[in-house]
PDB file of C-alpha atoms in Angstrom:
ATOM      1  CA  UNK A  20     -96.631 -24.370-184.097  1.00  0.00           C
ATOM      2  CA  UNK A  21     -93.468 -21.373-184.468  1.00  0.00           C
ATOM      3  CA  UNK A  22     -90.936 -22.626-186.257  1.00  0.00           C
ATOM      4  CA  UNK A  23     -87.672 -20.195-185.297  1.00  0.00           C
ATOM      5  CA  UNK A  24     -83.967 -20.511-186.552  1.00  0.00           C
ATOM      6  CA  UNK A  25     -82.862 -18.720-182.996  1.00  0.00           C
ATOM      7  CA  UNK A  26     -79.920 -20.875-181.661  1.00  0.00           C
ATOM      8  CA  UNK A  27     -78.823 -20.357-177.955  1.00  0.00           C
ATOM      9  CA  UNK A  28     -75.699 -20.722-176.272  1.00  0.00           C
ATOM     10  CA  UNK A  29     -74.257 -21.232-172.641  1.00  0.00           C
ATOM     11  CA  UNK A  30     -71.437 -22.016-171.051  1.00  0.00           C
ATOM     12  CA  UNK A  31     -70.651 -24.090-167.945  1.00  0.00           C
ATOM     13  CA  UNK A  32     -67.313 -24.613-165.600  1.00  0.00           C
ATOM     14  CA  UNK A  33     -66.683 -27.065-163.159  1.00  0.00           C
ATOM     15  CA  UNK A  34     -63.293 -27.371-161.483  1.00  0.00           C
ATOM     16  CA  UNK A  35     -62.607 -29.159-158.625  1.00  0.00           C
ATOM     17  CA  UNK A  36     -58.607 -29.370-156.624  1.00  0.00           C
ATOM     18  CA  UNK A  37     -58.351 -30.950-153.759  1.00  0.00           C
ATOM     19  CA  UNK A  38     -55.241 -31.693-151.156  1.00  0.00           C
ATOM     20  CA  UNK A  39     -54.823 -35.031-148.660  1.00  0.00           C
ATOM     21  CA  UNK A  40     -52.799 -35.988-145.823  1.00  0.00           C
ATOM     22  CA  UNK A  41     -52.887 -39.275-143.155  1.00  0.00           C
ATOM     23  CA  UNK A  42     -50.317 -40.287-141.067  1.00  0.00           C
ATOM     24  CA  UNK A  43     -49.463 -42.431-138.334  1.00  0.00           C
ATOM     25  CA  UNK A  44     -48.524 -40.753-135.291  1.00  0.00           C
ATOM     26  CA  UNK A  45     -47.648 -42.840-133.234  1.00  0.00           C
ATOM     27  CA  UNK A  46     -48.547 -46.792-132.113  1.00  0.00           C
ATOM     28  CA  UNK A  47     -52.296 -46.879-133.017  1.00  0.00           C
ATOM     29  CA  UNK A  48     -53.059 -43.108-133.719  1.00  0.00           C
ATOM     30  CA  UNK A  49     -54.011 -41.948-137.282  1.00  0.00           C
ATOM     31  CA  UNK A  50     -54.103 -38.432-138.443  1.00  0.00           C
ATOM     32  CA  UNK A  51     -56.039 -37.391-141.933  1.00  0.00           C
ATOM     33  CA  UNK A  52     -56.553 -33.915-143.099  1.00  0.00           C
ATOM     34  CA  UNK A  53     -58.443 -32.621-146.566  1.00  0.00           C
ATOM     35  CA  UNK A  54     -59.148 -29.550-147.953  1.00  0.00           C
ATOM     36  CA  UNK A  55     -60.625 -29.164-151.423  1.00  0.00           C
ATOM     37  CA  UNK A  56     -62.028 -25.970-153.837  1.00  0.00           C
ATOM     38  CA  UNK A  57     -64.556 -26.382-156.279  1.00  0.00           C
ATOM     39  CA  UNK A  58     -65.756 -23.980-158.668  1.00  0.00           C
ATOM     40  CA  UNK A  59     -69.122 -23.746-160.704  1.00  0.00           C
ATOM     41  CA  UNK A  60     -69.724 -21.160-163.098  1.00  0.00           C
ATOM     42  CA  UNK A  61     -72.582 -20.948-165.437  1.00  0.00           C
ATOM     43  CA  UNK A  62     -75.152 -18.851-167.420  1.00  0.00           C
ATOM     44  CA  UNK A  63     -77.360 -21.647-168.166  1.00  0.00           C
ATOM     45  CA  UNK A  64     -79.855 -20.366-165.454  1.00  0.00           C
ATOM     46  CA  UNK A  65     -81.976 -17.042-165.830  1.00  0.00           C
ATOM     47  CA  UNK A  66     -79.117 -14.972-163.868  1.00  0.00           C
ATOM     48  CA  UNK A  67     -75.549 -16.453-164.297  1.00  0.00           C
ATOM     49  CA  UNK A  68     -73.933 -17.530-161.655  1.00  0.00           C
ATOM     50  CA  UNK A  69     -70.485 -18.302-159.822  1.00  0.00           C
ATOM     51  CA  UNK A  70     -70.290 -20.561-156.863  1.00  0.00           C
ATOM     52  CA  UNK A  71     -67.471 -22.035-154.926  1.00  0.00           C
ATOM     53  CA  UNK A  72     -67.421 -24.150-152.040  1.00  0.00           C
ATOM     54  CA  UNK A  73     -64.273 -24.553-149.964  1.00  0.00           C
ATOM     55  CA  UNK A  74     -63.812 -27.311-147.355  1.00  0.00           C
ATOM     56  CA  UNK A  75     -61.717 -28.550-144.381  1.00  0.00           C
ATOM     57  CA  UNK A  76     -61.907 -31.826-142.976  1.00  0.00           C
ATOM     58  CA  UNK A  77     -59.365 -32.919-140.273  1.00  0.00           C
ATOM     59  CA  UNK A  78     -59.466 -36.272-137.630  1.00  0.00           C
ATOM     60  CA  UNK A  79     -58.104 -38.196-135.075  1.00  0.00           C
ATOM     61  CA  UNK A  80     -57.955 -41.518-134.373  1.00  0.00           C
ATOM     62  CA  UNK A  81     -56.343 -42.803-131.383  1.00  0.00           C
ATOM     63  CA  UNK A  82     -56.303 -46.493-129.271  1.00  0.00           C
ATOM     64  CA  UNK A  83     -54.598 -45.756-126.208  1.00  0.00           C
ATOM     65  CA  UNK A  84     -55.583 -49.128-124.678  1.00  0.00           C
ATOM     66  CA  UNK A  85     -56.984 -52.254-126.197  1.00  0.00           C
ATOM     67  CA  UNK A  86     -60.277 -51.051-124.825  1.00  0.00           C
ATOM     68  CA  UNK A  87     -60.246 -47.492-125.040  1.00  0.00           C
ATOM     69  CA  UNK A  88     -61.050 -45.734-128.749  1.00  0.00           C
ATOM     70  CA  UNK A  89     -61.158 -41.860-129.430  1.00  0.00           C
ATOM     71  CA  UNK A  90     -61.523 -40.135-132.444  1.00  0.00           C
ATOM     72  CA  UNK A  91     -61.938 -36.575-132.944  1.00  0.00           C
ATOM     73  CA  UNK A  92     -63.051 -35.049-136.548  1.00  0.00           C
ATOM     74  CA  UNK A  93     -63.730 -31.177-137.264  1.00  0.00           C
ATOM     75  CA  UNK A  94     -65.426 -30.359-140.716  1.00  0.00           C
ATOM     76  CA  UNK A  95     -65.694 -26.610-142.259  1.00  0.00           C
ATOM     77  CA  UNK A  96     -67.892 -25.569-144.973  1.00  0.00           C
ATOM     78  CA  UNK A  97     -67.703 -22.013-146.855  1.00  0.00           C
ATOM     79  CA  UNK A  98     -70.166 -21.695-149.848  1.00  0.00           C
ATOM     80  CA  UNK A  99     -69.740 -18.181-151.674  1.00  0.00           C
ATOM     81  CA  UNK A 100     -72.512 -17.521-154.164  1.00  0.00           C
ATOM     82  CA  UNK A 101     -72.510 -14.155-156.909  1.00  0.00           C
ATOM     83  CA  UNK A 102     -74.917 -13.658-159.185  1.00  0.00           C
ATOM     84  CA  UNK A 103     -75.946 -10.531-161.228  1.00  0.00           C
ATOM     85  CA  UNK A 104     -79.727  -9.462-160.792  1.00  0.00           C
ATOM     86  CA  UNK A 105     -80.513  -7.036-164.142  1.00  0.00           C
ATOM     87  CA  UNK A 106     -83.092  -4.560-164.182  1.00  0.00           C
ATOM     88  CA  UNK A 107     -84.672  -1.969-166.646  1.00  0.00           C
ATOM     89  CA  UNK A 108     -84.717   1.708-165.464  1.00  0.00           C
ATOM     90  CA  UNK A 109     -86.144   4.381-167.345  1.00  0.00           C
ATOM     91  CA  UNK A 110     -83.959   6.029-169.768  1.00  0.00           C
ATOM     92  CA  UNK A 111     -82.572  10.120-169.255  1.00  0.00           C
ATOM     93  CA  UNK A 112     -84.667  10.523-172.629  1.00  0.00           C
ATOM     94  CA  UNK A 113     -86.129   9.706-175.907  1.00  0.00           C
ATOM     95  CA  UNK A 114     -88.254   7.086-173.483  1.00  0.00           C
ATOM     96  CA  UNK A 115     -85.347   4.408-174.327  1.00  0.00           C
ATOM     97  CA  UNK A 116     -84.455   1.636-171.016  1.00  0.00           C
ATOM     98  CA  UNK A 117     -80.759   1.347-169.737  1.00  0.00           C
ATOM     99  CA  UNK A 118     -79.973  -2.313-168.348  1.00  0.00           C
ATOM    100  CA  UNK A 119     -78.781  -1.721-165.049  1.00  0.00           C
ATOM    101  CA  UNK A 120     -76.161  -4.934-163.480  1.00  0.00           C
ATOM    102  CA  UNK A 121     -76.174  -5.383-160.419  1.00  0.00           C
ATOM    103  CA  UNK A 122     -73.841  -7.794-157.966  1.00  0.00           C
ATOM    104  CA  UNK A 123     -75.472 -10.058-155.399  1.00  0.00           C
ATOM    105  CA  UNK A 124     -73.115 -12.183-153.086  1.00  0.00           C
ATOM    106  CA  UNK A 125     -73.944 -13.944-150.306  1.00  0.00           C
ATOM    107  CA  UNK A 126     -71.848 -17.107-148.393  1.00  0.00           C
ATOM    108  CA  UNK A 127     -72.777 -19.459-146.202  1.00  0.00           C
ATOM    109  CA  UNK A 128     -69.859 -20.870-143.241  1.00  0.00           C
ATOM    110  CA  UNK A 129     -70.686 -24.019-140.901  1.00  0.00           C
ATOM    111  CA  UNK A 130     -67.865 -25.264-138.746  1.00  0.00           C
ATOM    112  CA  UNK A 131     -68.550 -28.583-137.075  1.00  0.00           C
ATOM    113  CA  UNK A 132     -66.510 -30.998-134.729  1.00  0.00           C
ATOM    114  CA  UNK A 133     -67.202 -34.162-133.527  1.00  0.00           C
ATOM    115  CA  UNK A 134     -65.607 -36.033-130.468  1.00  0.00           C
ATOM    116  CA  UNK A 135     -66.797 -40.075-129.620  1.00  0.00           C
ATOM    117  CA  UNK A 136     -65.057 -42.355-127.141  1.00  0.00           C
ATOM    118  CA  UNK A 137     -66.053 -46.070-126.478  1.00  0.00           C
ATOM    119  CA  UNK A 138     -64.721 -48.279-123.559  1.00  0.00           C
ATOM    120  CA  UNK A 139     -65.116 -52.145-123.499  1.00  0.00           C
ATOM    121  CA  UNK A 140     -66.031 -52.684-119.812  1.00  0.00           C
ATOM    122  CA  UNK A 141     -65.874 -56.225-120.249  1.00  0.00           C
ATOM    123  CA  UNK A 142     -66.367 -58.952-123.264  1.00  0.00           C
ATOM    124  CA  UNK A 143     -70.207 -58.417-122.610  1.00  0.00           C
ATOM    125  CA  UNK A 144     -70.592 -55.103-121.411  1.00  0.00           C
ATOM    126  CA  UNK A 145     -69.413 -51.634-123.420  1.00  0.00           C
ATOM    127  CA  UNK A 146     -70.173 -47.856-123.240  1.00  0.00           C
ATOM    128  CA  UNK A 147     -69.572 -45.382-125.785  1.00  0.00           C
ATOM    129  CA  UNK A 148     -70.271 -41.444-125.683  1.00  0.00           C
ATOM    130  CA  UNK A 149     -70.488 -38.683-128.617  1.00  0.00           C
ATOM    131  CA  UNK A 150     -70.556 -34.525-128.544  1.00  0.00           C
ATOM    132  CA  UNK A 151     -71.021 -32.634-131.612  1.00  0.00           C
ATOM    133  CA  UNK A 152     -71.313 -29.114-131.974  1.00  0.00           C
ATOM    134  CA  UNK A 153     -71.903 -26.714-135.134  1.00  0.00           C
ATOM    135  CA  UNK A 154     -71.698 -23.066-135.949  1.00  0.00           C
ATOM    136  CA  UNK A 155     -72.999 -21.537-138.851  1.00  0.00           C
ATOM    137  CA  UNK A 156     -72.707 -18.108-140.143  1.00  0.00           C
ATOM    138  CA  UNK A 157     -74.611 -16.838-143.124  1.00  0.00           C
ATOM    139  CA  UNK A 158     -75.087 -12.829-145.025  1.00  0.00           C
ATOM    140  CA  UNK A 159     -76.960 -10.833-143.496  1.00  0.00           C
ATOM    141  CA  UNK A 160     -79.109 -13.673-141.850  1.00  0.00           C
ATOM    142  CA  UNK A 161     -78.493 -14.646-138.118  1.00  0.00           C
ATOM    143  CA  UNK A 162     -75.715 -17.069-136.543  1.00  0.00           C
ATOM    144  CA  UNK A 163     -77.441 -20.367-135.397  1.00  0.00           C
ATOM    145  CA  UNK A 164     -75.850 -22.917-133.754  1.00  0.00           C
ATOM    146  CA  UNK A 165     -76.539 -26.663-133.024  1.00  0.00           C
ATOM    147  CA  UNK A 166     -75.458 -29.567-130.521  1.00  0.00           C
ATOM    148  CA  UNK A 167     -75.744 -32.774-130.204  1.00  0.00           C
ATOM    149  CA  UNK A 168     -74.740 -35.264-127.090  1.00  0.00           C
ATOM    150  CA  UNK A 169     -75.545 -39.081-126.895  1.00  0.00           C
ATOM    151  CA  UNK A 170     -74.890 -41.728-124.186  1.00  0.00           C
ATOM    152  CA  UNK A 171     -75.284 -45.490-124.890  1.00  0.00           C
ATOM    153  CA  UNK A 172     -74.426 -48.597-122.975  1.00  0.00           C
ATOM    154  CA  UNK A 173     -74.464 -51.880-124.885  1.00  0.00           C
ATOM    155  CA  UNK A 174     -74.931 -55.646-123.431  1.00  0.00           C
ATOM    156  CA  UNK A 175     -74.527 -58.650-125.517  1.00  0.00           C
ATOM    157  CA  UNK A 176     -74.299 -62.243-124.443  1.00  0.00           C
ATOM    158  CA  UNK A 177     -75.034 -65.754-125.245  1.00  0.00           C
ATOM    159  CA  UNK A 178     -77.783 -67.274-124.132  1.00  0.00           C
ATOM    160  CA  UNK A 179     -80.254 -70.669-124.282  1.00  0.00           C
ATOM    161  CA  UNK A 180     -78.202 -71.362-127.191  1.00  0.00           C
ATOM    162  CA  UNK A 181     -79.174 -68.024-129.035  1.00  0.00           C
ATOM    163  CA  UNK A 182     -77.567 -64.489-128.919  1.00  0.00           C
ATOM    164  CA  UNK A 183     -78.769 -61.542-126.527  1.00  0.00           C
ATOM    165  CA  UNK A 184     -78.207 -58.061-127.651  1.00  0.00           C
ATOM    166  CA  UNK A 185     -79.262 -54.728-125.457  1.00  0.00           C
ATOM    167  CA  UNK A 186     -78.906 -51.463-125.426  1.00  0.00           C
ATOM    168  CA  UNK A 187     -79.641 -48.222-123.783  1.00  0.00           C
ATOM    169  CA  UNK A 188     -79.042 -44.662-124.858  1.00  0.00           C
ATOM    170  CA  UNK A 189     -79.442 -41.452-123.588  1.00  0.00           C
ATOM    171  CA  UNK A 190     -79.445 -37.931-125.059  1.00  0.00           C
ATOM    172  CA  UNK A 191     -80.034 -34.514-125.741  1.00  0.00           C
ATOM    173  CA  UNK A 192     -80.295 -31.693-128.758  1.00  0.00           C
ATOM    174  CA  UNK A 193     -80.257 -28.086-128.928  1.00  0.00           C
ATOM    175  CA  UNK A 194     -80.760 -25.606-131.841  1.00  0.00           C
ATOM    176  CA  UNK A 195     -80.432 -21.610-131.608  1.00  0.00           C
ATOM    177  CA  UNK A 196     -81.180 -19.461-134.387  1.00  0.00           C
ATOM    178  CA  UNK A 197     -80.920 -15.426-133.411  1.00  0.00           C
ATOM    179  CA  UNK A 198     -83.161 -15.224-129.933  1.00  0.00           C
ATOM    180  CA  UNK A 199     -84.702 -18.544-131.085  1.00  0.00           C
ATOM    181  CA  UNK A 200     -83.954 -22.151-129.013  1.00  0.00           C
ATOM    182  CA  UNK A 201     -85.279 -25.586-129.845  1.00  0.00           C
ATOM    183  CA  UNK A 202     -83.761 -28.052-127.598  1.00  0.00           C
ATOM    184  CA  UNK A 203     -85.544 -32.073-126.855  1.00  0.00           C
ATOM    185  CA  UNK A 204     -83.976 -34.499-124.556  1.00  0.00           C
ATOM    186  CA  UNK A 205     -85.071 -38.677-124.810  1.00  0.00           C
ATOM    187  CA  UNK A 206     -84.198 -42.014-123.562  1.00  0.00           C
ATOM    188  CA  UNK A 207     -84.580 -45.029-125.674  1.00  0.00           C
ATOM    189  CA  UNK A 208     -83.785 -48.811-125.120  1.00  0.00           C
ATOM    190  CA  UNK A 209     -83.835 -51.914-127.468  1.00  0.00           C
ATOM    191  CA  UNK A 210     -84.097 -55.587-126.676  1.00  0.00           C
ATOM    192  CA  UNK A 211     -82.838 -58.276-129.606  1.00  0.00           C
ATOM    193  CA  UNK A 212     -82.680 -61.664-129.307  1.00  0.00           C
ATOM    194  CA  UNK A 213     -81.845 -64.488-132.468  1.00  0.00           C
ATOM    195  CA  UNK A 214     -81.112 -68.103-132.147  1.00  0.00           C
ATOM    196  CA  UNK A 215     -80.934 -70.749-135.067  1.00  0.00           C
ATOM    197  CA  UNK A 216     -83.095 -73.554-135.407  1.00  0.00           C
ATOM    198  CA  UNK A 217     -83.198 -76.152-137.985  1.00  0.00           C
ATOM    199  CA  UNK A 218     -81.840 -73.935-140.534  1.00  0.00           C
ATOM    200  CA  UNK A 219     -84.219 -71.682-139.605  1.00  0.00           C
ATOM    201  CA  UNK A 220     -83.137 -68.140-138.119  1.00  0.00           C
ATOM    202  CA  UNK A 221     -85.117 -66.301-135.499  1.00  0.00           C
ATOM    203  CA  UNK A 222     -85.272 -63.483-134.008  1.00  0.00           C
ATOM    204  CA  UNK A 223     -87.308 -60.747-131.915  1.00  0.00           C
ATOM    205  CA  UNK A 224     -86.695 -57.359-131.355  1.00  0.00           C
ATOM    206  CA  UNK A 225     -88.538 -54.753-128.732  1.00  0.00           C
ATOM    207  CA  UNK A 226     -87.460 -50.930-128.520  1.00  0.00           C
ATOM    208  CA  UNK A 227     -89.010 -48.176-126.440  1.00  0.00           C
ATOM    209  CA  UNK A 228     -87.691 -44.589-126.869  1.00  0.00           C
ATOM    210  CA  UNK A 229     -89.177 -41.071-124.996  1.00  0.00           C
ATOM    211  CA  UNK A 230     -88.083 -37.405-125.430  1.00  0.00           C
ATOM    212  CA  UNK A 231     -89.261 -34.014-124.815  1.00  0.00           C
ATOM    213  CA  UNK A 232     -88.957 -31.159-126.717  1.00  0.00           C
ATOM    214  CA  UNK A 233     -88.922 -28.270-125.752  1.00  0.00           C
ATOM    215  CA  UNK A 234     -90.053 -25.384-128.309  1.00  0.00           C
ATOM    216  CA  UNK A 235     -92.671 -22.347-129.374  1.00  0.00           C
ATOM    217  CA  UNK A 236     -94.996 -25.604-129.558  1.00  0.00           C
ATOM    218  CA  UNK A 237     -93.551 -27.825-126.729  1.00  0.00           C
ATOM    219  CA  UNK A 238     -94.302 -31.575-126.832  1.00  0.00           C
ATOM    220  CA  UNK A 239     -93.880 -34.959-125.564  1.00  0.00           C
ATOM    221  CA  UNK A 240     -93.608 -38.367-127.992  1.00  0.00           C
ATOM    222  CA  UNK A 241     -93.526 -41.779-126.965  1.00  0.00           C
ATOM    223  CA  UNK A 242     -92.719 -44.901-129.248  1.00  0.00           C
ATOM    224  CA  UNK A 243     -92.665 -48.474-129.118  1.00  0.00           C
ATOM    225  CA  UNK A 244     -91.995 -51.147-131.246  1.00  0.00           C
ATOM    226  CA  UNK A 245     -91.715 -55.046-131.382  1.00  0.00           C
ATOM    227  CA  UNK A 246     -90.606 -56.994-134.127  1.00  0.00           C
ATOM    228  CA  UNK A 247     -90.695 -60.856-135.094  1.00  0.00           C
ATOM    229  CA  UNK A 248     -89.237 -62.696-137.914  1.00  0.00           C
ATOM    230  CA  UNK A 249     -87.827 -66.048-139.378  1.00  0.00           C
ATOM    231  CA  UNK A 250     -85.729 -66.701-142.282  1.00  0.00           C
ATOM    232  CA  UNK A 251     -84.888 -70.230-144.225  1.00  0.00           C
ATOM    233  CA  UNK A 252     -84.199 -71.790-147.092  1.00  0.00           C
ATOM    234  CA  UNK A 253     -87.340 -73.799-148.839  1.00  0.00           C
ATOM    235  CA  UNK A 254     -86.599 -75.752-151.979  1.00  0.00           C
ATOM    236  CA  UNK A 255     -83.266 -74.116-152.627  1.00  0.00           C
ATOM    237  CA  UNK A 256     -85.490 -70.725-151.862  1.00  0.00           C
ATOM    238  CA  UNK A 257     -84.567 -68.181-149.359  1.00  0.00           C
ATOM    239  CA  UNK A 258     -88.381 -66.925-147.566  1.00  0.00           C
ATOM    240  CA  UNK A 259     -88.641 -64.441-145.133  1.00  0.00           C
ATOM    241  CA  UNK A 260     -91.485 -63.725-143.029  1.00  0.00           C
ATOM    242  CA  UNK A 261     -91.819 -60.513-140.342  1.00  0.00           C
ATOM    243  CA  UNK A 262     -94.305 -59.222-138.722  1.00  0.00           C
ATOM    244  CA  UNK A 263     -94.055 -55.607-136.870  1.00  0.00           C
ATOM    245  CA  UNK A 264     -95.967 -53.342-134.427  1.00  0.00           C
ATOM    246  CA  UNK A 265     -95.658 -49.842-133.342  1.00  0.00           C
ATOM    247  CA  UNK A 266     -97.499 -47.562-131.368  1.00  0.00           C
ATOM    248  CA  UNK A 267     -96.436 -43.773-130.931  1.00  0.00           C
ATOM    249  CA  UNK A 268     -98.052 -41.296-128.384  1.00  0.00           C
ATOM    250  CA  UNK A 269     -97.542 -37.406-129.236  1.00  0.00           C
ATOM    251  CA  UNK A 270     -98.905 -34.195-126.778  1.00  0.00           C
ATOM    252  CA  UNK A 271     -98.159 -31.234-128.277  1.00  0.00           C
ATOM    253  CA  UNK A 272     -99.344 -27.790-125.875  1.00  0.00           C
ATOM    254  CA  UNK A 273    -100.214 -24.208-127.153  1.00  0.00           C
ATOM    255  CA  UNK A 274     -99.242 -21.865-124.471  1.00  0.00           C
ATOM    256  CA  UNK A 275    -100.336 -18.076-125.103  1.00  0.00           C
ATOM    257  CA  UNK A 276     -99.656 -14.905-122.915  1.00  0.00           C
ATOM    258  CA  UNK A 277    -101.541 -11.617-122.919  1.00  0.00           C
ATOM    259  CA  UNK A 278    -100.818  -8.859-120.985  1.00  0.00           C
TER     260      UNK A 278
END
């Protein structure tokens, strides 16, 4: 065991400022805006470091109809990061070191918006759709980009004294980094149905989903799922009992060239 009498010190800021804004446009439209700056400085790691993150955040929310909804957001993200990075170099002479400080920066920007729309068909039947897309930029690496669209149509009723829920969605994803593209498209569909009886609360639940991905290992996956369950109160006891099964099919293919 060393005993020493050494006594370290360090030193760490945090600041954070950050400015808001909503306001009603007009009749059933909402706009809200936010940007914020935080600060981190410390030297309680091996190098010290300063960080700050900056970000934007901005939406839209509009009912033109009792049916029709719409909202738009955009979201932007800029992280800088310095640090100093020491090293030893060999002295002009006498064989003594010189500590040599050097500045390392890098920052990372991602800019991301958002748009979603959902239209009530009819008391039973509604459809809603969603697009986001996001760009990053980061020092000295690559741009990459990624986006996201989705489909889904909705069906709930009432039925043999119990409530029928449906769905069915439809979608697609891409990511590029550099000369690099992953990019999977998929179905899926669910089935619930609950009805109370005695107290008792049941319910059963079937989903199916498919995609394919397409990739430097391109693939196909297929799941499905059913689920069963009842709830109720025993002797001033709430019990639960479910019981679940799922089954998922994956192909995965190698493809190689030589010329």
């Amino acid at each position: 065991v060393f005993l020493t009498d050494q006594k370290s010190r360090t030193k760490t800021d945090q600041n954070n400022l950050q400015f808001s804004l909503n306001r009603k446009l007009w009749k059933n439209a909402f706009f809200d805006a936010v940007a914020s700056r935080s600060r981190y400085d410390t030297d309680a790691t091996t190098l010290p470091q300063n960080r700050r993150y900056d970000t934007f955040r901005t939406g839209l929310n509009a009912r033109p109809t009792s049916r029709l909804a719409m909202n738009f957001r955009m979201n932007y993200v800029s992280d800088l990061n310095a640090m100093l990075i020491g090293s030893v170099l060999p002295g002009s002479s006498g064989g003594s070191n010189a500590l040599l400080l050097a500045p390392l920066e890098s920052r990372t920007r991602y800019l991301t918006y958002t748009g979603a729309g959902s239209y009530e068909i009819s008391r039973e039947l509604s459809v809603r759709s969603t697009y986001r897309h996001g760009i990053g930029k980061f020092t000295g690496r690559s741009d990459n980009s990624d986006t996201a669209w989705n489909n889904a149509l909705q069906y709930r009723r009432n039925l043999l004294g119990g409530r029928l829920n449906s769905s069915y969605s439809m979608g697609m994803y891409r990511f590029e980094n550099g000369g690099a593209e992953t990019s999977s498209q998929g179905h899926s569909g669910a089935l619930t149905f609950s009805k109370a009886v005695r107290g008792w609360e049941h319910f059963g639940t079937f989903q199916y989903s498919t995609s394919n991905i397409e990739s430097l290992l391109p693939g196909h996956m297929n799941i499905l799922s059913g689920e069963f369950g009842s709830s109720g109160m025993v002797r001033r006891w709430r019990t639960i009992g479910t019981f679940r099964y799922e089954q998922s099919d994956s192909v995965f293919n190698t493809e190689a060239k030589n010329q």
